[in-house]
Amino acid sequence: MIAPSLLSADFARLADEAQRVADADWLHFDVMDGHFVPNLTFGLPVMEAVRKVSPVPLDCHLMIESPERWAPGYAEAGARNVTVHAEACADPRAVARDIRAAGALAGLAIKPGTPLEDYLDVLADFDTLLVMTVEPGFGGQTFMPEVLPKVRRARELVDSGHLTLFLEVDGGISADTIEQAAEAGADVFVAGSAVYGADDPAKAIAALRALAAVATAG
Ligand code: DX5
Ligand code: ZN
């Protein structure tokens, strides 16, 4: 699945920008609070407005402190998937329960320096694992291939039936990097600048999808 990130869109034209990626699978919505990450974007009222006009289900990535307080609201507002950061959660399983009870898939995100092994037990309660391939906070950063062993390990655990998860990668995904991520086992690819920075976002999505499909098949 390809999930364009609205972080790289024109914030003055969010409805049009959502329409431009109508053939994507999820629309990635990066919520930043200026505390968990040193950047500030948009929150629930903007998500509710975008959800009403988006042809694509929303994938909300909460880069915020105290996610237990806010995450269920995004699910109630109709997000398809709501992802919280492991580093910000006192009790990730409780957050997953609340997100699912409010009707969304529950995602757990880990920063590049956060070990996967610390969260293997709690991942049984999640639907999505988001492996950050840059430090969270900004679009347009350089992909970190050193994170891919975590994707490979998670793919093994999914393929052997120990976990049932979408494996999402986020940060620096482009035509130059998506094959490595797909080969490692990712199946959801967030792309901000590579989609919204392209002259034709629909073409960029199709090209990314084709590259990922070939790499996965190989
Ligand atoms: C970064 C965000 C990403 C960002 C990716 O903290 O979580 O979703 O939009 O942007 P690119 O694809 O440009 O790295
Ligand atoms: Zn993101």
GROMACS .gro file of N, CA and C and ligand atoms in nm, residues 28 30 61 63 170 190, ligand 2:
model
   19
   28HIS      N    1  -0.168   0.960   0.462
   28HIS     CA    2  -0.095   0.966   0.588
   28HIS      C    3  -0.105   1.108   0.645
   30ASP      N    4   0.023   1.339   0.947
   30ASP     CA    5   0.127   1.350   1.050
   30ASP      C    6   0.091   1.456   1.154
   61HIS      N    7  -0.069   0.943   1.210
   61HIS     CA    8   0.059   0.914   1.276
   61HIS      C    9   0.078   1.021   1.383
   63MET      N   10   0.268   1.196   1.645
   63MET     CA   11   0.400   1.224   1.704
   63MET      C   12   0.378   1.324   1.816
  170ASP      N   13   0.829   0.475   0.709
  170ASP     CA   14   0.797   0.618   0.697
  170ASP      C   15   0.924   0.699   0.708
  190VAL      N   16   0.495   0.501   0.336
  190VAL     CA   17   0.459   0.643   0.344
  190VAL      C   18   0.556   0.720   0.255
  220ZN      ZN   19   0.453   0.998   0.938
   0.00000   0.00000   0.00000
